Short mmCIF file of C-alpha atoms in Angstrom, two decimals:
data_model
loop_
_atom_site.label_atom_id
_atom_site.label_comp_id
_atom_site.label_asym_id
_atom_site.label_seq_id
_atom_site.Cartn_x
_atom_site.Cartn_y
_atom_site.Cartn_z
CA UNK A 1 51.09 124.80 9.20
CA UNK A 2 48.12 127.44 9.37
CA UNK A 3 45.85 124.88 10.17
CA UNK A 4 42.00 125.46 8.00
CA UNK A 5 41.73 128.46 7.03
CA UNK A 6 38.07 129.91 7.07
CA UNK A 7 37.19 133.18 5.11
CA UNK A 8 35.17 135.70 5.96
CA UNK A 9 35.51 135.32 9.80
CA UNK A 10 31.78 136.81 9.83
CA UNK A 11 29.44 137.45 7.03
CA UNK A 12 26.43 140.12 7.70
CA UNK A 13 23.95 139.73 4.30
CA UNK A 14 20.04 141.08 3.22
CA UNK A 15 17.73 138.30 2.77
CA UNK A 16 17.82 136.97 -0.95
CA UNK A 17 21.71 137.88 -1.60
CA UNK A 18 23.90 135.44 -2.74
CA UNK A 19 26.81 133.77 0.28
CA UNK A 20 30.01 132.34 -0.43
CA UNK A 21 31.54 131.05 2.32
CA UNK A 22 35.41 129.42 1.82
CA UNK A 23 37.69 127.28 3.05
CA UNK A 24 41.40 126.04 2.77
CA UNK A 25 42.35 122.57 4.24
CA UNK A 26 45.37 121.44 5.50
CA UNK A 27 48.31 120.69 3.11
CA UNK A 28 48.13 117.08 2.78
CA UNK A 29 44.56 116.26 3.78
CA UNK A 30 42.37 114.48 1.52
CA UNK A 31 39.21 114.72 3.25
CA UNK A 32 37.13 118.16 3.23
CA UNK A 33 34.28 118.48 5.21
CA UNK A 34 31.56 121.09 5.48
CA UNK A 35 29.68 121.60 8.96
CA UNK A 36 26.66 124.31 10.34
CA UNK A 37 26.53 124.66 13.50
CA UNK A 38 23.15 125.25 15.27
CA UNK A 39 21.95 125.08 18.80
CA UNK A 40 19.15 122.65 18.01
CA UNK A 41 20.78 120.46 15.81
CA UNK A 42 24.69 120.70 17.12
CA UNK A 43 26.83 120.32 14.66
CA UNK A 44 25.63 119.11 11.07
CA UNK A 45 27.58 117.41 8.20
CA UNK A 46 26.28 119.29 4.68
CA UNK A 47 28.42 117.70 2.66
CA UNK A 48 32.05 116.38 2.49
CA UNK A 49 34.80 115.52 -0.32
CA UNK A 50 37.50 112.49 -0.98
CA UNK A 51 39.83 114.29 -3.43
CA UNK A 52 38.04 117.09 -4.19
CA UNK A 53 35.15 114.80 -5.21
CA UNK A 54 31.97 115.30 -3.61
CA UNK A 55 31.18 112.20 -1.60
CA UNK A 56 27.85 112.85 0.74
CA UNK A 57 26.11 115.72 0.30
CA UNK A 58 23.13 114.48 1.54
CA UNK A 59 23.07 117.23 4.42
CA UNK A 60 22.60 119.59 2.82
CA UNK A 61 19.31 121.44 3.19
CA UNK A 62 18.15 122.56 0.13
CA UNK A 63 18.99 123.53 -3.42
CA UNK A 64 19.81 126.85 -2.58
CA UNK A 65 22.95 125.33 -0.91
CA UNK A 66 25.99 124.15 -3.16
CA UNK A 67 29.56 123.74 -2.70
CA UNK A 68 32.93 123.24 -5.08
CA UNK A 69 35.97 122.04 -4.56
CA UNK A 70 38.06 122.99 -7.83
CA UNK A 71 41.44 121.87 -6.25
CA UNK A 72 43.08 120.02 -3.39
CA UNK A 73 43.34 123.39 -1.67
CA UNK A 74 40.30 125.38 -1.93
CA UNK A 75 36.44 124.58 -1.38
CA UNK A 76 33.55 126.74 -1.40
CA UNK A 77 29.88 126.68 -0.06
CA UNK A 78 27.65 128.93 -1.29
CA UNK A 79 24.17 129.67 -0.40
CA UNK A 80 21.54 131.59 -3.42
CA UNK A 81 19.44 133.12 -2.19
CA UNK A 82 20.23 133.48 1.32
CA UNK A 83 17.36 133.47 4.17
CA UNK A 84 17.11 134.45 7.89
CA UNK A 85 17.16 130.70 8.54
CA UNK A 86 20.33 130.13 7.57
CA UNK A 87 21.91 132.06 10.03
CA UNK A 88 24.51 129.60 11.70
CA UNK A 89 27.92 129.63 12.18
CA UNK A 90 29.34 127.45 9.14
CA UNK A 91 32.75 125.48 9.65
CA UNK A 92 34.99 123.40 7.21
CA UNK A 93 37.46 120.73 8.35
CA UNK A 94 40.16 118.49 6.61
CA UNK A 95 41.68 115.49 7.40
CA UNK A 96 44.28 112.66 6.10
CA UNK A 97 42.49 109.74 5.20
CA UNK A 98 39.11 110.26 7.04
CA UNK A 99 40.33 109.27 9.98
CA UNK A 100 37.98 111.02 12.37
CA UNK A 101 40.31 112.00 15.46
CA UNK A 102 41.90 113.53 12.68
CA UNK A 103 39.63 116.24 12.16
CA UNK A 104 41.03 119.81 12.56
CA UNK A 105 38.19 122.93 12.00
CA UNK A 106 38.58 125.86 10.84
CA UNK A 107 37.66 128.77 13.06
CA UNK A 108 34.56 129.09 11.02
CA UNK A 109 32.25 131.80 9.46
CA UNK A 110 29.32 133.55 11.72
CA UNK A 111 26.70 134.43 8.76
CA UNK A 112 24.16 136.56 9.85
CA UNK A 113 21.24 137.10 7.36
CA UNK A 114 18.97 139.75 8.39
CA UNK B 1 16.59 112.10 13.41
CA UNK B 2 18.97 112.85 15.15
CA UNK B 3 21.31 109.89 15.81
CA UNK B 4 24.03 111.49 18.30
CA UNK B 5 22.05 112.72 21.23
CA UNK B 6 23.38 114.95 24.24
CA UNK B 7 20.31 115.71 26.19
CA UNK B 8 21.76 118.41 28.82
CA UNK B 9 21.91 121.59 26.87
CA UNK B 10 24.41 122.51 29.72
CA UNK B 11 26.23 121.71 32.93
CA UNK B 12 27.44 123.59 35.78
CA UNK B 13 30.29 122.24 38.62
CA UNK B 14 32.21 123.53 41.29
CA UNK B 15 36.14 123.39 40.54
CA UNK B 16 38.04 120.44 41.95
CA UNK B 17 34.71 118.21 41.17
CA UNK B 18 33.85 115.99 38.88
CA UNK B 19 31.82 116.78 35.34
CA UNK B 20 30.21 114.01 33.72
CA UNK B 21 28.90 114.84 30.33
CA UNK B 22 26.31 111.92 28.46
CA UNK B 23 25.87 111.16 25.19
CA UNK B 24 23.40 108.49 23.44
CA UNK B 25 23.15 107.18 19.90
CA UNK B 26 20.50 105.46 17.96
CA UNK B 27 23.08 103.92 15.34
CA UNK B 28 24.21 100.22 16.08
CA UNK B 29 26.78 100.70 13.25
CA UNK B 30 28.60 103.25 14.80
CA UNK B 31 31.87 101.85 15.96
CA UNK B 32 33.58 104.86 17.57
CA UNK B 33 33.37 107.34 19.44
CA UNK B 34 34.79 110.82 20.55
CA UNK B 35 34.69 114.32 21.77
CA UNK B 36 35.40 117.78 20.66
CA UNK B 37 35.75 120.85 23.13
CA UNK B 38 34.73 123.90 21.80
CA UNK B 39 35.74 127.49 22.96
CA UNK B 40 34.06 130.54 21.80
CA UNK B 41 34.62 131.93 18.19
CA UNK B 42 36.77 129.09 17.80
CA UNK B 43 36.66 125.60 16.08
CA UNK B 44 35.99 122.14 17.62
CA UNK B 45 39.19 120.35 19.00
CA UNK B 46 39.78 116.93 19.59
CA UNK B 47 39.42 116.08 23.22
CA UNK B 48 39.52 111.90 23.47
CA UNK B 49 37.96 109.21 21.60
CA UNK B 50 37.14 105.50 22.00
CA UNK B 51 36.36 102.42 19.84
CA UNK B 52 33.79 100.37 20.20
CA UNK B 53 35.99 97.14 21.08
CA UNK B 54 36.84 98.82 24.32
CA UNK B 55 34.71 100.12 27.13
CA UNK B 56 36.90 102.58 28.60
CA UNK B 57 39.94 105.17 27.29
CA UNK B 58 41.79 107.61 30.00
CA UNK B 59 43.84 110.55 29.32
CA UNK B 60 45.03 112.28 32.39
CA UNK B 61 42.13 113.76 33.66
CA UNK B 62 39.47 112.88 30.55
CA UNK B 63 37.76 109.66 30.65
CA UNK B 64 35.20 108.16 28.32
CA UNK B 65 33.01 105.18 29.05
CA UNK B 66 30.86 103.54 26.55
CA UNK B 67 28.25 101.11 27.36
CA UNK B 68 27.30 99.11 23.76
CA UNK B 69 23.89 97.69 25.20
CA UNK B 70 22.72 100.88 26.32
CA UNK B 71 23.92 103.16 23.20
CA UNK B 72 25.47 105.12 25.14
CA UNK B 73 28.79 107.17 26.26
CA UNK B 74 30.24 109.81 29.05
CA UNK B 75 32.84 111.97 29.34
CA UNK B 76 34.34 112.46 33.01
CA UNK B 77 36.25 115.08 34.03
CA UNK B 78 38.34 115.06 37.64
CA UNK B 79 39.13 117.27 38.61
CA UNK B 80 37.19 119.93 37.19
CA UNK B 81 38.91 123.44 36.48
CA UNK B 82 37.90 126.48 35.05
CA UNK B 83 39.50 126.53 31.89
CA UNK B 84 37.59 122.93 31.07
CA UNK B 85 34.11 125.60 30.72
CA UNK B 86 33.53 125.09 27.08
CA UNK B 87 30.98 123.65 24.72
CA UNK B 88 31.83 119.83 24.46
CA UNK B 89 30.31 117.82 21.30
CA UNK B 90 30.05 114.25 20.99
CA UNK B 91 30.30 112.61 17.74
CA UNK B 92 29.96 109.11 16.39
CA UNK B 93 31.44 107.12 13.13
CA UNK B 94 30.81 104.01 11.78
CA UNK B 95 34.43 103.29 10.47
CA UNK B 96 33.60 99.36 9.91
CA UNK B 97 30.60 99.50 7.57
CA UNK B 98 33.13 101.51 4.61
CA UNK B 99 32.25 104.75 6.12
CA UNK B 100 35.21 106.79 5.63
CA UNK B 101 35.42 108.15 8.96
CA UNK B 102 32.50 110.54 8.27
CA UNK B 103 31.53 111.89 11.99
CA UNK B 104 28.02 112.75 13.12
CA UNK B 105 27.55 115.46 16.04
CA UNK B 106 25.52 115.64 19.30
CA UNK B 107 24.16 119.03 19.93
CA UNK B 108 27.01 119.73 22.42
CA UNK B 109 26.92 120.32 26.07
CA UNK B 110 27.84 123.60 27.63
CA UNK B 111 30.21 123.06 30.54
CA UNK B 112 30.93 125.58 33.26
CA UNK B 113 33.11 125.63 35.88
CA UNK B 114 32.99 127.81 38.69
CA UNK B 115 35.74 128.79 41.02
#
């Protein structure tokens, strides 16, 4: 197995451009989570899905944040328009059956928005 | 409000010693526990965890306490080596209250270990 696969690997974007970050779980994982990572917060949950159905997106900053997950195989977070503050290094992780030591990350995506 | 707290932003031992890494939590409805290690440009990886019916899990050289009256948990490492430096993160779920094993983060801890 691949393990979650995280695309781009780093993301360079102007202020006000639209972000798309994705993500494909582990075969077999029901669970899909979405993380930032930030040095004054750690790492924070935006939003996570049980079957592709969102279940908590209650991290999630703002509107200008929104993420899909049209299949068991593929998610997406997006980010329109994109500020300087949102410059963070995003991860996605899967796992079978929430159970938490389950949880493998991807290698997530370094967004830089200048 | 942050409800997974790891106060040192980082940590610095000799190799061969120990490293004890702290964590505290606000929520009483968490009901376990674990940590990640993090290298650089790399994901989080599951290091050890512990539930909250216990008050201490070993694995070879990885130990976590938790102390439920004080809301709070450690990670020891002995002895330390230099491929332990990482970022660790500790992280929190409250698996009993129908929570679906949805984990909350600490900031993380930067560990370094010199030779």
């Amino acid at each position: 197995d691949a393990g979650v696969i995280q695309s781009p690997r780093h993301e360079v974007t102007e202020m006000g451009q639209e972000v798309t970050l994705r993500c494909k779980p582990i075969s077999g994982h029901d669970y899909l989570f979405w993380y930032r990572q930030t040095m004054m917060r750690g790492l924070e949950l935006l939003i996570y899905f049980n079957n592709n159905v969102p279940i908590d997106d209650s991290g999630m900053p703002e509107d200008r944040f929104s993420a899909k997950m049209p299949n068991a195989s593929f998610s997406t977070l997006k980010i329109q328009p994109s500020e300087p503050r949102d410059s963070a290094v995003y991860f996605c992780a899967s796992s079978f059956i929430g159970r938490a030591y389950g949880y493998t990350f991807g290698s997530g995506t370094r967004l830089t928005v200048v | 409000d942050q409800q997974v707290k790891q106060n040192s932003p980082s940590l610095s031992v000799q190799e061969g010693r120990i490293s004890i890494l702290n964590c505290d939590y606000t929520n009483s409805m968490f009901d376990y526990f674990l940590w990640y290690k993090k290298y650089p440009a790399e994901g989080p990886t599951f290091l050890i965890s512990i539930s909250s019916i216990k008050d201490k899990n070993e694995d070879g050289r990885f130990t976590v306490f938790l102390n439920k009256s004080a809301k709070h948990l450690s990670l020891h490492i002995v002895p330390s080596q230099p491929g332990d430096s990482a970022v660790y993160f500790c992280a929190a779920s409250a698996r009993g209250s129908g929570n679906t094993g949805k984990l909350i983060f600490g900031q993380g801890t930067t560990l370094q270990v010199k030779p």
